[in-house]
PDB file of C-alpha atoms and ligand atoms in Angstrom:
ATOM      1  CA  UNK A   1     -22.921  50.328  -8.711  1.00 79.00           C
ATOM      2  CA  UNK A   2     -25.461  49.935  -6.557  1.00 89.00           C
ATOM      3  CA  UNK A   3     -25.393  51.130  -3.184  1.00 93.00           C
ATOM      4  CA  UNK A   4     -27.048  51.415  -0.112  1.00 95.00           C
ATOM      5  CA  UNK A   5     -27.414  53.697   2.227  1.00 96.00           C
ATOM      6  CA  UNK A   6     -29.147  54.083   5.510  1.00 97.00           C
ATOM      7  CA  UNK A   7     -29.705  56.936   8.344  1.00 97.00           C
ATOM      8  CA  UNK A   8     -28.345  55.541  11.447  1.00 97.00           C
ATOM      9  CA  UNK A   9     -29.236  58.413  12.961  1.00 97.00           C
ATOM     10  CA  UNK A  10     -31.142  62.021  12.422  1.00 96.00           C
ATOM     11  CA  UNK A  11     -31.430  63.368  15.928  1.00 94.00           C
ATOM     12  CA  UNK A  12     -30.018  66.835  17.265  1.00 94.00           C
ATOM     13  CA  UNK A  13     -26.762  66.872  18.812  1.00 95.00           C
ATOM     14  CA  UNK A  14     -28.772  66.142  22.214  1.00 95.00           C
ATOM     15  CA  UNK A  15     -30.398  63.490  20.763  1.00 95.00           C
ATOM     16  CA  UNK A  16     -34.418  62.962  21.153  1.00 96.00           C
ATOM     17  CA  UNK A  17     -35.411  62.252  23.527  1.00 96.00           C
ATOM     18  CA  UNK A  18     -33.356  65.213  25.699  1.00 96.00           C
ATOM     19  CA  UNK A  19     -32.264  64.421  28.808  1.00 97.00           C
ATOM     20  CA  UNK A  20     -35.236  65.798  31.657  1.00 97.00           C
ATOM     21  CA  UNK A  21     -36.915  67.255  28.374  1.00 97.00           C
ATOM     22  CA  UNK A  22     -40.827  67.356  29.103  1.00 97.00           C
ATOM     23  CA  UNK A  23     -42.072  68.256  26.012  1.00 97.00           C
ATOM     24  CA  UNK A  24     -44.570  66.467  24.088  1.00 97.00           C
ATOM     25  CA  UNK A  25     -42.078  64.958  21.623  1.00 96.00           C
ATOM     26  CA  UNK A  26     -39.804  63.610  24.345  1.00 97.00           C
ATOM     27  CA  UNK A  27     -42.600  62.030  26.400  1.00 97.00           C
ATOM     28  CA  UNK A  28     -43.833  60.741  23.109  1.00 97.00           C
ATOM     29  CA  UNK A  29     -44.423  56.738  22.693  1.00 95.00           C
ATOM     30  CA  UNK A  30     -44.314  57.204  19.104  1.00 96.00           C
ATOM     31  CA  UNK A  31     -40.965  55.031  18.316  1.00 93.00           C
ATOM     32  CA  UNK A  32     -39.957  57.678  15.610  1.00 93.00           C
ATOM     33  CA  UNK A  33     -39.545  60.081  18.366  1.00 95.00           C
ATOM     34  CA  UNK A  34     -36.657  58.314  19.173  1.00 94.00           C
ATOM     35  CA  UNK A  35     -33.975  59.616  17.674  1.00 96.00           C
ATOM     36  CA  UNK A  36     -30.169  59.021  17.892  1.00 97.00           C
ATOM     37  CA  UNK A  37     -27.111  61.498  16.849  1.00 97.00           C
ATOM     38  CA  UNK A  38     -26.722  61.928  13.144  1.00 97.00           C
ATOM     39  CA  UNK A  39     -24.841  59.376  11.311  1.00 98.00           C
ATOM     40  CA  UNK A  40     -25.525  57.334   7.866  1.00 97.00           C
ATOM     41  CA  UNK A  41     -24.026  53.888   6.752  1.00 97.00           C
ATOM     42  CA  UNK A  42     -22.947  53.270   2.587  1.00 97.00           C
ATOM     43  CA  UNK A  43     -22.523  50.023   1.416  1.00 96.00           C
ATOM     44  CA  UNK A  44     -20.802  48.938  -1.722  1.00 95.00           C
ATOM     45  CA  UNK A  45     -19.184  46.615  -3.376  1.00 94.00           C
ATOM     46  CA  UNK A  46     -19.254  44.356   0.060  1.00 95.00           C
ATOM     47  CA  UNK A  47     -17.475  47.732   1.527  1.00 96.00           C
ATOM     48  CA  UNK A  48     -18.854  49.796   4.118  1.00 97.00           C
ATOM     49  CA  UNK A  49     -18.375  53.108   5.141  1.00 97.00           C
ATOM     50  CA  UNK A  50     -19.605  55.294   7.875  1.00 98.00           C
ATOM     51  CA  UNK A  51     -20.304  59.038   7.575  1.00 98.00           C
ATOM     52  CA  UNK A  52     -19.544  60.205  11.381  1.00 98.00           C
ATOM     53  CA  UNK A  53     -19.484  58.122  14.370  1.00 98.00           C
ATOM     54  CA  UNK A  54     -21.880  59.796  17.317  1.00 98.00           C
ATOM     55  CA  UNK A  55     -22.179  59.217  20.995  1.00 98.00           C
ATOM     56  CA  UNK A  56     -24.539  56.677  19.659  1.00 98.00           C
ATOM     57  CA  UNK A  57     -22.436  54.705  17.189  1.00 98.00           C
ATOM     58  CA  UNK A  58     -22.063  51.571  19.258  1.00 98.00           C
ATOM     59  CA  UNK A  59     -25.786  51.317  19.193  1.00 97.00           C
ATOM     60  CA  UNK A  60     -26.220  52.243  16.154  1.00 98.00           C
ATOM     61  CA  UNK A  61     -24.094  49.855  14.965  1.00 98.00           C
ATOM     62  CA  UNK A  62     -25.761  47.010  16.855  1.00 98.00           C
ATOM     63  CA  UNK A  63     -29.615  47.563  15.802  1.00 97.00           C
ATOM     64  CA  UNK A  64     -28.016  47.258  12.424  1.00 97.00           C
ATOM     65  CA  UNK A  65     -25.771  44.463  12.885  1.00 97.00           C
ATOM     66  CA  UNK A  66     -22.535  45.916  11.590  1.00 97.00           C
ATOM     67  CA  UNK A  67     -20.189  43.174  10.781  1.00 96.00           C
ATOM     68  CA  UNK A  68     -17.327  45.168   9.272  1.00 96.00           C
ATOM     69  CA  UNK A  69     -16.092  48.722   8.662  1.00 97.00           C
ATOM     70  CA  UNK A  70     -13.636  49.991   5.984  1.00 97.00           C
ATOM     71  CA  UNK A  71     -13.314  53.848   6.489  1.00 98.00           C
ATOM     72  CA  UNK A  72     -15.333  56.404   8.247  1.00 98.00           C
ATOM     73  CA  UNK A  73     -15.368  60.473   7.092  1.00 98.00           C
ATOM     74  CA  UNK A  74     -16.419  62.836   9.344  1.00 98.00           C
ATOM     75  CA  UNK A  75     -18.296  66.155   8.633  1.00 98.00           C
ATOM     76  CA  UNK A  76     -17.034  68.362  11.252  1.00 97.00           C
ATOM     77  CA  UNK A  77     -15.295  67.531  14.819  1.00 97.00           C
ATOM     78  CA  UNK A  78     -18.291  68.758  17.239  1.00 97.00           C
ATOM     79  CA  UNK A  79     -19.046  65.806  19.989  1.00 97.00           C
ATOM     80  CA  UNK A  80     -21.759  64.751  18.504  1.00 97.00           C
ATOM     81  CA  UNK A  81     -19.881  63.624  15.965  1.00 98.00           C
ATOM     82  CA  UNK A  82     -17.000  61.723  17.000  1.00 98.00           C
ATOM     83  CA  UNK A  83     -17.264  61.005  20.225  1.00 98.00           C
ATOM     84  CA  UNK A  84     -18.029  57.216  19.408  1.00 98.00           C
ATOM     85  CA  UNK A  85     -14.589  56.917  17.761  1.00 98.00           C
ATOM     86  CA  UNK A  86     -13.516  54.922  20.679  1.00 97.00           C
ATOM     87  CA  UNK A  87     -16.621  52.595  19.689  1.00 97.00           C
ATOM     88  CA  UNK A  88     -14.901  51.506  16.456  1.00 98.00           C
ATOM     89  CA  UNK A  89     -11.989  49.352  18.058  1.00 96.00           C
ATOM     90  CA  UNK A  90     -13.812  45.965  18.108  1.00 96.00           C
ATOM     91  CA  UNK A  91     -14.622  46.483  13.778  1.00 97.00           C
ATOM     92  CA  UNK A  92     -10.940  47.703  13.865  1.00 96.00           C
ATOM     93  CA  UNK A  93      -9.558  44.883  15.555  1.00 93.00           C
ATOM     94  CA  UNK A  94     -10.905  42.501  13.415  1.00 88.00           C
ATOM     95  CA  UNK A  95      -8.907  44.145  10.535  1.00 86.00           C
ATOM     96  CA  UNK A  96      -5.526  43.707  11.562  1.00 84.00           C
ATOM     97  CA  UNK A  97      -3.051  44.806  10.615  1.00 88.00           C
ATOM     98  CA  UNK A  98      -4.595  47.258   8.619  1.00 93.00           C
ATOM     99  CA  UNK A  99      -6.088  50.392  10.074  1.00 95.00           C
ATOM    100  CA  UNK A 100      -9.231  51.930   9.650  1.00 97.00           C
ATOM    101  CA  UNK A 101      -8.838  55.102   7.353  1.00 98.00           C
ATOM    102  CA  UNK A 102     -10.747  58.062   9.157  1.00 98.00           C
ATOM    103  CA  UNK A 103     -10.997  60.887   7.029  1.00 98.00           C
ATOM    104  CA  UNK A 104     -11.220  64.742   7.551  1.00 98.00           C
ATOM    105  CA  UNK A 105     -10.351  68.256   7.109  1.00 97.00           C
ATOM    106  CA  UNK A 106      -7.347  69.268   7.993  1.00 97.00           C
ATOM    107  CA  UNK A 107      -8.802  71.247  11.343  1.00 96.00           C
ATOM    108  CA  UNK A 108     -11.044  68.416  12.303  1.00 97.00           C
ATOM    109  CA  UNK A 109      -8.167  66.352  11.855  1.00 98.00           C
ATOM    110  CA  UNK A 110      -6.688  68.010  15.040  1.00 97.00           C
ATOM    111  CA  UNK A 111      -9.398  68.022  17.201  1.00 97.00           C
ATOM    112  CA  UNK A 112      -9.886  64.324  16.766  1.00 98.00           C
ATOM    113  CA  UNK A 113      -6.134  63.693  17.672  1.00 97.00           C
ATOM    114  CA  UNK A 114      -6.145  65.923  20.295  1.00 96.00           C
ATOM    115  CA  UNK A 115      -9.497  64.681  21.934  1.00 96.00           C
ATOM    116  CA  UNK A 116      -8.459  60.831  21.618  1.00 96.00           C
ATOM    117  CA  UNK A 117      -4.417  61.532  22.070  1.00 93.00           C
ATOM    118  CA  UNK A 118      -4.248  58.259  23.408  1.00 91.00           C
ATOM    119  CA  UNK A 119      -5.109  56.660  20.225  1.00 93.00           C
ATOM    120  CA  UNK A 120      -2.430  58.669  17.958  1.00 90.00           C
ATOM    121  CA  UNK A 121       0.379  58.909  20.879  1.00 84.00           C
ATOM    122  CA  UNK A 122       3.011  56.294  20.863  1.00 72.00           C
ATOM    123  CA  UNK A 123       3.383  56.996  24.546  1.00 78.00           C
ATOM    124  CA  UNK A 124       0.260  55.217  25.983  1.00 74.00           C
ATOM    125  CA  UNK A 125       1.447  52.154  27.174  1.00 72.00           C
ATOM    126  CA  UNK A 126      -1.694  50.110  27.117  1.00 74.00           C
ATOM    127  CA  UNK A 127      -3.402  47.655  24.913  1.00 77.00           C
ATOM    128  CA  UNK A 128      -7.063  47.567  22.822  1.00 88.00           C
ATOM    129  CA  UNK A 129      -6.985  50.846  21.091  1.00 92.00           C
ATOM    130  CA  UNK A 130      -8.576  51.663  18.289  1.00 94.00           C
ATOM    131  CA  UNK A 131      -6.549  50.331  15.051  1.00 94.00           C
ATOM    132  CA  UNK A 132      -7.665  53.920  12.903  1.00 96.00           C
ATOM    133  CA  UNK A 133      -5.265  56.260  11.355  1.00 96.00           C
ATOM    134  CA  UNK A 134      -6.261  59.945  10.364  1.00 97.00           C
ATOM    135  CA  UNK A 135      -6.076  61.296   6.566  1.00 97.00           C
ATOM    136  CA  UNK A 136      -6.655  64.762   6.206  1.00 98.00           C
ATOM    137  CA  UNK A 137      -8.649  66.039   2.833  1.00 97.00           C
ATOM    138  CA  UNK A 138      -6.758  67.992   0.772  1.00 95.00           C
ATOM    139  CA  UNK A 139     -10.026  67.213  -2.255  1.00 95.00           C
ATOM    140  CA  UNK A 140     -12.179  64.262  -3.164  1.00 97.00           C
ATOM    141  CA  UNK A 141     -11.408  60.809  -1.908  1.00 97.00           C
ATOM    142  CA  UNK A 142     -11.374  57.453  -4.655  1.00 96.00           C
ATOM    143  CA  UNK A 143     -12.320  54.522  -2.122  1.00 94.00           C
ATOM    144  CA  UNK A 144     -13.137  51.142  -3.469  1.00 92.00           C
ATOM    145  CA  UNK A 145     -13.656  52.495  -7.125  1.00 90.00           C
ATOM    146  CA  UNK A 146     -15.968  55.245  -5.667  1.00 93.00           C
ATOM    147  CA  UNK A 147     -15.598  58.631  -5.323  1.00 96.00           C
ATOM    148  CA  UNK A 148     -15.944  60.676  -2.063  1.00 97.00           C
ATOM    149  CA  UNK A 149     -16.245  64.474  -2.797  1.00 97.00           C
ATOM    150  CA  UNK A 150     -15.815  66.576   0.418  1.00 97.00           C
ATOM    151  CA  UNK A 151     -18.600  69.293  -0.332  1.00 97.00           C
ATOM    152  CA  UNK A 152     -18.395  73.066   1.519  1.00 96.00           C
ATOM    153  CA  UNK A 153     -21.527  73.586   4.223  1.00 95.00           C
ATOM    154  CA  UNK A 154     -21.661  76.639   6.576  1.00 96.00           C
ATOM    155  CA  UNK A 155     -22.475  75.814  10.072  1.00 95.00           C
ATOM    156  CA  UNK A 156     -23.203  78.589  11.725  1.00 94.00           C
ATOM    157  CA  UNK A 157     -19.644  80.356  11.216  1.00 93.00           C
ATOM    158  CA  UNK A 158     -17.981  77.394  10.972  1.00 93.00           C
ATOM    159  CA  UNK A 159     -17.129  75.765   7.758  1.00 94.00           C
ATOM    160  CA  UNK A 160     -17.330  72.226   7.682  1.00 96.00           C
ATOM    161  CA  UNK A 161     -18.009  69.124   4.878  1.00 97.00           C
ATOM    162  CA  UNK A 162     -20.683  67.363   3.507  1.00 97.00           C
ATOM    163  CA  UNK A 163     -19.968  64.445   1.120  1.00 97.00           C
ATOM    164  CA  UNK A 164     -20.873  63.937  -2.637  1.00 96.00           C
ATOM    165  CA  UNK A 165     -21.044  59.851  -3.145  1.00 93.00           C
ATOM    166  CA  UNK A 166     -22.633  58.988  -6.640  1.00 86.00           C
ATOM    167  CA  UNK A 167     -26.205  60.706  -6.677  1.00 87.00           C
ATOM    168  CA  UNK A 168     -26.076  61.230  -3.340  1.00 91.00           C
ATOM    169  CA  UNK A 169     -25.229  63.809  -1.319  1.00 92.00           C
TER     170      UNK A 169
HETATM  171 ZN1   ZN B 201     -38.171  67.931  24.008  1.00 64.23          ZN
HETATM  172 ZN1   ZN B 202     -21.876  70.747  14.721  1.00 64.23          ZN
END
């Protein structure tokens, strides 16, 4: 199956340039030195899958002219990988009544649920919530006739997951 993989961002957790930094890279005029937070977009068979939702997700989605989204896989629940979750709203509203599945390890799922409690707690009384649902991972996920296989990775002392998808990882 043919798939397109787009690197939405490849910057560090603080992004490049970094706020207040006066180093040569952060002051550079070269567009390659403007790097948003890390995320990947995968498109295949008319479906769109995202790896992580960074604080730069809105900017990345507008830049790439994203019009739909079918699933998100999270590598881990650090701020630079999850804080764009709320900006899934416009893409999620178009899919009603279907919610966008968010795949993450059971540990990351709990952190995301806590950080975005207003989305996942039924007592929240206001409308306009992201139409998403958490799906704790317990192995490879078959999605739209492709398989996403979680691959354990050590991030310092923290065990997180990368994803293998076809010949890419
Ligand atoms: Zn710098
Ligand atoms: Zn991290």
